[in-house]
């Protein structure tokens, strides 16, 4: 056993100009500045050994020697909103960075994810909602012992969604997602391009429960063998070629104190047998 010191820091800062004054001017229109808001969230964790007490109390100290480091994690997320509470149109821009480094039996392993993206929503009518998401990211992994786990993946994706919701009980969403991922570490230049077509349905009953069904078809074009650690990251656990996934979830309230959940997942990968997974969960509230 060894003595370690743990430090945790978390903070959320929200800037909302509309909270400083009236939401409308003398003309009845919302001032342009009041349409904007910003939210910044920071979370820092570190675990060290053989570190001085003063240094261990500083959550922002990231320059830690390998001889003292046990594990460190950091997450920073900033989102700028435009028309966040507007029922017709809104948009947001998000930048996020996640980093972690830990000491394993085989040495140090580091991971980092940097993403930036935009989301747009437009309520075309009272029943139809259109969403558009754009994202760009870089994912890195570095291992001292396993060189096959080293990668640097650039990714770009676009995902439009169209939802139809005639009331509070039923909603159906059709989506399309295109993603391009490329590894720049090494000489092969592994590249995966995928297209995902999805259909989601949800039905709610007041005080009784909900039923959710999802089905997706993912077509992937990959230029390298799909049985490696890197291919799992690039293909998100799927296979080169055409893949099908589906899910059915039922949540039911039995009386006033018991909640029953039934879940079923299935997937059919390219040149592989169909996999079925089911689960049951019962919750009792006292």
Short mmCIF file of C-alpha atoms in Angstrom, two decimals:
data_model
loop_
_atom_site.label_atom_id
_atom_site.label_comp_id
_atom_site.label_asym_id
_atom_site.label_seq_id
_atom_site.Cartn_x
_atom_site.Cartn_y
_atom_site.Cartn_z
CA UNK A 1 0.00 0.00 0.00
CA UNK A 2 1.12 3.56 -0.74
CA UNK A 3 -0.17 6.92 0.49
CA UNK A 4 -1.91 9.05 -2.15
CA UNK A 5 -3.55 12.47 -2.13
CA UNK A 6 -6.73 13.13 -4.11
CA UNK A 7 -7.96 16.52 -5.27
CA UNK A 8 -11.29 17.34 -6.90
CA UNK A 9 -12.51 20.66 -8.30
CA UNK A 10 -15.80 21.37 -10.10
CA UNK A 11 -17.37 24.65 -11.15
CA UNK A 12 -20.17 25.81 -13.46
CA UNK A 13 -20.33 29.47 -14.54
CA UNK A 14 -23.37 30.80 -16.41
CA UNK A 15 -23.58 34.23 -18.07
CA UNK A 16 -27.09 35.34 -19.00
CA UNK A 17 -27.45 39.03 -19.94
CA UNK A 18 -31.25 38.81 -20.00
CA UNK A 19 -31.24 38.21 -16.23
CA UNK A 20 -29.86 41.73 -15.69
CA UNK A 21 -32.92 43.50 -17.04
CA UNK A 22 -36.27 43.21 -18.73
CA UNK A 23 -36.56 40.63 -21.50
CA UNK A 24 -38.19 43.17 -23.87
CA UNK A 25 -37.55 46.78 -24.78
CA UNK A 26 -40.03 49.65 -25.04
CA UNK A 27 -40.85 48.54 -28.58
CA UNK A 28 -41.83 45.07 -27.42
CA UNK A 29 -38.83 43.36 -29.02
CA UNK A 30 -36.15 41.38 -27.21
CA UNK A 31 -32.78 43.22 -27.23
CA UNK A 32 -30.22 41.41 -29.38
CA UNK A 33 -27.76 41.02 -26.48
CA UNK A 34 -30.40 39.27 -24.38
CA UNK A 35 -30.67 36.50 -26.97
CA UNK A 36 -27.19 35.26 -26.02
CA UNK A 37 -26.01 33.24 -23.02
CA UNK A 38 -22.91 31.26 -22.10
CA UNK A 39 -22.19 28.32 -19.82
CA UNK A 40 -18.73 27.15 -18.78
CA UNK A 41 -18.18 23.96 -16.78
CA UNK A 42 -14.84 22.76 -15.42
CA UNK A 43 -14.02 19.52 -13.63
CA UNK A 44 -10.51 18.62 -12.48
CA UNK A 45 -9.38 15.46 -10.67
CA UNK A 46 -5.92 14.29 -9.74
CA UNK A 47 -4.39 11.61 -7.56
CA UNK A 48 -0.70 11.82 -6.66
CA UNK A 49 1.92 10.37 -4.36
CA UNK A 50 5.16 11.80 -2.96
CA UNK A 51 3.82 15.31 -3.59
CA UNK A 52 4.08 18.22 -1.17
CA UNK A 53 0.95 19.23 0.72
CA UNK A 54 0.86 22.70 -0.86
CA UNK A 55 1.15 21.31 -4.40
CA UNK A 56 -1.49 18.66 -3.76
CA UNK A 57 -3.99 21.35 -2.69
CA UNK A 58 -3.72 23.14 -6.04
CA UNK A 59 -6.29 21.60 -8.45
CA UNK A 60 -4.94 23.59 -11.42
CA UNK A 61 -1.44 22.13 -11.22
CA UNK A 62 -1.17 19.87 -14.27
CA UNK A 63 2.62 19.70 -14.61
CA UNK A 64 3.11 16.62 -12.44
CA UNK A 65 6.19 14.45 -12.66
CA UNK A 66 5.72 10.82 -13.68
CA UNK A 67 7.21 9.64 -10.40
CA UNK A 68 4.38 11.35 -8.46
CA UNK A 69 1.44 10.86 -10.81
CA UNK A 70 -1.15 8.14 -10.17
CA UNK A 71 -4.04 9.53 -12.27
CA UNK A 72 -5.23 12.87 -13.56
CA UNK A 73 -8.47 13.83 -15.32
CA UNK A 74 -9.72 17.15 -16.65
CA UNK A 75 -12.89 18.17 -18.45
CA UNK A 76 -13.62 21.67 -19.79
CA UNK A 77 -16.81 22.48 -21.70
CA UNK A 78 -18.05 25.84 -22.94
CA UNK A 79 -21.35 26.43 -24.76
CA UNK A 80 -22.57 29.66 -26.33
CA UNK A 81 -26.35 29.77 -26.83
CA UNK A 82 -28.41 31.93 -29.17
CA UNK A 83 -32.19 32.07 -28.64
CA UNK A 84 -31.93 29.30 -26.03
CA UNK A 85 -35.52 29.81 -24.79
CA UNK A 86 -37.00 30.77 -28.15
CA UNK A 87 -39.70 28.25 -29.16
CA UNK A 88 -39.11 28.71 -32.93
CA UNK A 89 -35.38 28.92 -33.63
CA UNK A 90 -32.18 28.45 -31.64
CA UNK A 91 -28.52 27.58 -32.02
CA UNK A 92 -25.53 26.74 -29.86
CA UNK A 93 -21.78 26.35 -30.29
CA UNK A 94 -19.88 23.95 -27.98
CA UNK A 95 -16.17 23.46 -27.42
CA UNK A 96 -15.05 20.60 -25.17
CA UNK A 97 -11.74 19.11 -24.05
CA UNK A 98 -11.31 15.92 -22.01
CA UNK A 99 -7.90 14.66 -20.89
CA UNK A 100 -6.80 11.81 -18.66
CA UNK A 101 -3.53 10.13 -17.82
CA UNK A 102 -3.13 7.14 -15.53
CA UNK A 103 -0.40 4.82 -14.35
CA UNK A 104 -1.02 1.15 -15.22
CA UNK A 105 1.05 -1.97 -14.61
CA UNK A 106 2.43 -1.62 -18.16
CA UNK A 107 3.26 2.09 -17.81
CA UNK A 108 1.43 5.35 -18.45
CA UNK A 109 -1.50 5.70 -20.80
CA UNK A 110 -2.90 9.07 -21.91
CA UNK A 111 -6.13 9.94 -23.71
CA UNK A 112 -7.49 13.25 -24.94
CA UNK A 113 -10.58 14.31 -26.87
CA UNK A 114 -11.08 17.79 -28.35
CA UNK A 115 -14.38 18.57 -30.06
CA UNK A 116 -16.13 21.64 -31.39
CA UNK A 117 -19.58 21.68 -32.89
CA UNK A 118 -22.73 23.61 -33.74
CA UNK A 119 -26.38 22.67 -33.34
CA UNK A 120 -29.33 24.38 -34.99
CA UNK A 121 -33.03 23.80 -34.31
CA UNK A 122 -36.04 25.12 -36.18
CA UNK A 123 -39.67 24.47 -35.30
CA UNK A 124 -41.07 24.70 -38.82
CA UNK A 125 -44.63 24.17 -37.54
CA UNK A 126 -46.20 23.16 -34.26
CA UNK A 127 -45.72 19.50 -35.26
CA UNK A 128 -42.40 19.42 -37.17
CA UNK A 129 -38.95 20.12 -35.75
CA UNK A 130 -35.72 20.22 -37.79
CA UNK A 131 -32.30 19.80 -36.14
CA UNK A 132 -28.86 20.05 -37.72
CA UNK A 133 -25.64 19.10 -35.94
CA UNK A 134 -22.05 19.68 -37.10
CA UNK A 135 -18.99 18.47 -35.21
CA UNK A 136 -15.23 18.27 -35.68
CA UNK A 137 -12.89 16.49 -33.29
CA UNK A 138 -9.47 15.09 -32.53
CA UNK A 139 -8.99 11.98 -30.41
CA UNK A 140 -5.54 10.93 -29.19
CA UNK A 141 -4.26 7.92 -27.30
CA UNK A 142 -0.68 7.25 -26.16
CA UNK A 143 0.53 4.08 -24.44
CA UNK A 144 4.05 3.52 -23.09
CA UNK A 145 3.94 -0.24 -23.60
CA UNK A 146 1.40 -1.04 -26.35
CA UNK A 147 2.44 0.79 -29.52
CA UNK A 148 -0.65 -0.55 -31.32
CA UNK A 149 -2.80 1.57 -28.99
CA UNK A 150 -1.24 4.83 -30.22
CA UNK A 151 -3.44 6.85 -32.55
CA UNK A 152 -4.47 10.39 -33.51
CA UNK A 153 -7.89 10.45 -35.12
CA UNK A 154 -9.41 13.42 -36.94
CA UNK A 155 -13.19 13.25 -37.36
CA UNK A 156 -15.90 15.30 -39.08
CA UNK A 157 -19.61 14.62 -38.91
CA UNK A 158 -22.94 16.09 -39.94
CA UNK A 159 -26.34 14.93 -38.68
CA UNK A 160 -29.72 16.35 -39.73
CA UNK A 161 -32.88 15.20 -37.91
CA UNK A 162 -36.55 15.67 -38.67
CA UNK A 163 -39.06 15.08 -35.87
CA UNK A 164 -42.84 14.83 -35.99
CA UNK A 165 -44.69 15.31 -32.70
CA UNK A 166 -48.43 15.95 -33.02
CA UNK A 167 -48.89 15.98 -29.24
CA UNK A 168 -47.33 15.08 -25.92
CA UNK A 169 -47.90 11.34 -26.32
CA UNK A 170 -46.18 10.41 -29.58
CA UNK A 171 -42.97 11.42 -31.38
CA UNK A 172 -41.13 9.97 -34.38
CA UNK A 173 -37.69 11.11 -35.60
CA UNK A 174 -35.87 10.32 -38.85
CA UNK A 175 -32.13 11.02 -38.96
CA UNK A 176 -29.10 10.74 -41.22
CA UNK A 177 -25.49 10.93 -40.04
CA UNK A 178 -22.33 11.09 -42.12
CA UNK A 179 -18.96 10.64 -40.40
CA UNK A 180 -15.39 10.67 -41.70
CA UNK A 181 -12.58 9.49 -39.42
CA UNK A 182 -8.89 9.28 -40.26
CA UNK A 183 -5.88 8.16 -38.23
CA UNK A 184 -2.75 10.29 -38.77
CA UNK A 185 -0.49 8.23 -36.49
CA UNK A 186 1.60 5.68 -38.38
CA UNK A 187 1.99 5.01 -42.09
CA UNK A 188 -1.24 3.24 -43.08
CA UNK A 189 -3.56 6.22 -42.71
CA UNK A 190 -6.60 4.22 -41.62
CA UNK A 191 -9.79 5.90 -42.81
CA UNK A 192 -13.43 5.08 -42.05
CA UNK A 193 -16.39 6.73 -43.77
CA UNK A 194 -19.82 5.85 -42.48
CA UNK A 195 -23.44 6.69 -43.24
CA UNK A 196 -26.12 6.07 -40.63
CA UNK A 197 -29.86 6.08 -41.28
CA UNK A 198 -32.00 6.00 -38.15
CA UNK A 199 -35.63 5.98 -37.11
CA UNK A 200 -36.73 6.61 -33.50
CA UNK A 201 -40.23 6.37 -32.08
CA UNK A 202 -41.49 7.15 -28.59
CA UNK A 203 -44.96 6.79 -27.09
CA UNK A 204 -45.90 8.07 -23.62
CA UNK A 205 -48.97 7.37 -21.57
CA UNK A 206 -49.83 9.61 -18.65
CA UNK A 207 -48.95 8.01 -15.27
CA UNK A 208 -48.45 4.62 -16.96
CA UNK A 209 -45.07 4.55 -18.73
CA UNK A 210 -43.42 4.85 -22.12
CA UNK A 211 -42.45 2.74 -25.12
CA UNK A 212 -39.33 3.53 -27.19
CA UNK A 213 -38.21 1.86 -30.41
CA UNK A 214 -35.07 2.56 -32.46
CA UNK A 215 -33.69 1.05 -35.64
CA UNK A 216 -30.53 2.03 -37.54
CA UNK A 217 -28.62 1.01 -40.64
CA UNK A 218 -24.90 1.92 -40.69
CA UNK A 219 -22.88 1.52 -43.88
CA UNK A 220 -19.10 1.73 -43.31
CA UNK A 221 -16.23 1.88 -45.78
CA UNK A 222 -12.91 1.10 -44.07
CA UNK A 223 -9.51 0.72 -45.77
CA UNK A 224 -7.80 -1.55 -43.19
CA UNK A 225 -8.45 -4.82 -41.27
CA UNK A 226 -11.35 -4.44 -38.82
CA UNK A 227 -10.03 -6.72 -36.06
CA UNK A 228 -7.61 -4.36 -34.28
CA UNK A 229 -7.80 -1.98 -31.32
CA UNK A 230 -7.69 1.01 -33.66
CA UNK A 231 -10.49 -0.34 -35.87
CA UNK A 232 -12.73 -0.61 -32.79
CA UNK A 233 -12.22 3.12 -32.18
CA UNK A 234 -12.74 4.10 -35.81
CA UNK A 235 -15.78 1.87 -36.38
CA UNK A 236 -17.42 2.40 -32.95
CA UNK A 237 -17.51 -1.34 -32.34
CA UNK A 238 -19.15 -2.14 -35.69
CA UNK A 239 -17.71 -3.87 -38.78
CA UNK A 240 -16.67 -2.85 -42.27
CA UNK A 241 -19.72 -3.06 -44.53
CA UNK A 242 -23.41 -2.82 -43.68
CA UNK A 243 -24.55 -3.06 -40.05
CA UNK A 244 -28.01 -3.06 -38.49
CA UNK A 245 -28.89 -2.19 -34.89
CA UNK A 246 -32.25 -1.95 -33.13
CA UNK A 247 -33.61 -1.35 -29.65
CA UNK A 248 -36.94 -1.73 -27.89
CA UNK A 249 -37.52 -0.33 -24.40
CA UNK A 250 -40.68 -0.49 -22.30
CA UNK A 251 -41.08 1.31 -19.00
CA UNK A 252 -44.23 0.62 -17.02
CA UNK A 253 -45.48 1.90 -13.68
CA UNK A 254 -47.10 -0.87 -11.67
CA UNK A 255 -49.20 0.81 -9.02
CA UNK A 256 -47.66 3.80 -7.27
CA UNK A 257 -44.50 2.22 -5.87
CA UNK A 258 -43.12 -0.17 -8.52
CA UNK A 259 -41.52 0.61 -11.87
CA UNK A 260 -40.85 -2.15 -14.41
CA UNK A 261 -38.34 -1.74 -17.28
CA UNK A 262 -37.88 -4.16 -20.18
CA UNK A 263 -35.00 -3.68 -22.65
CA UNK A 264 -34.11 -5.52 -25.82
CA UNK A 265 -31.12 -4.77 -28.08
CA UNK A 266 -30.15 -6.45 -31.32
CA UNK A 267 -27.47 -6.01 -33.93
CA UNK A 268 -26.50 -7.66 -37.18
CA UNK A 269 -22.95 -6.92 -38.31
CA UNK A 270 -21.39 -7.62 -41.68
CA UNK A 271 -20.52 -11.36 -42.03
CA UNK A 272 -21.49 -12.10 -38.41
CA UNK A 273 -24.37 -13.74 -36.58
CA UNK A 274 -27.20 -11.66 -35.16
CA UNK A 275 -26.71 -10.77 -31.50
CA UNK A 276 -29.70 -10.44 -29.15
CA UNK A 277 -29.52 -8.91 -25.66
CA UNK A 278 -32.38 -8.52 -23.20
CA UNK A 279 -32.75 -7.17 -19.70
CA UNK A 280 -35.37 -6.70 -16.99
CA UNK A 281 -35.24 -4.22 -14.13
CA UNK A 282 -37.70 -3.67 -11.27
CA UNK A 283 -37.55 -0.63 -9.00
CA UNK A 284 -39.49 -0.22 -5.76
CA UNK A 285 -40.03 3.22 -4.20
CA UNK A 286 -40.60 3.40 -0.48
#
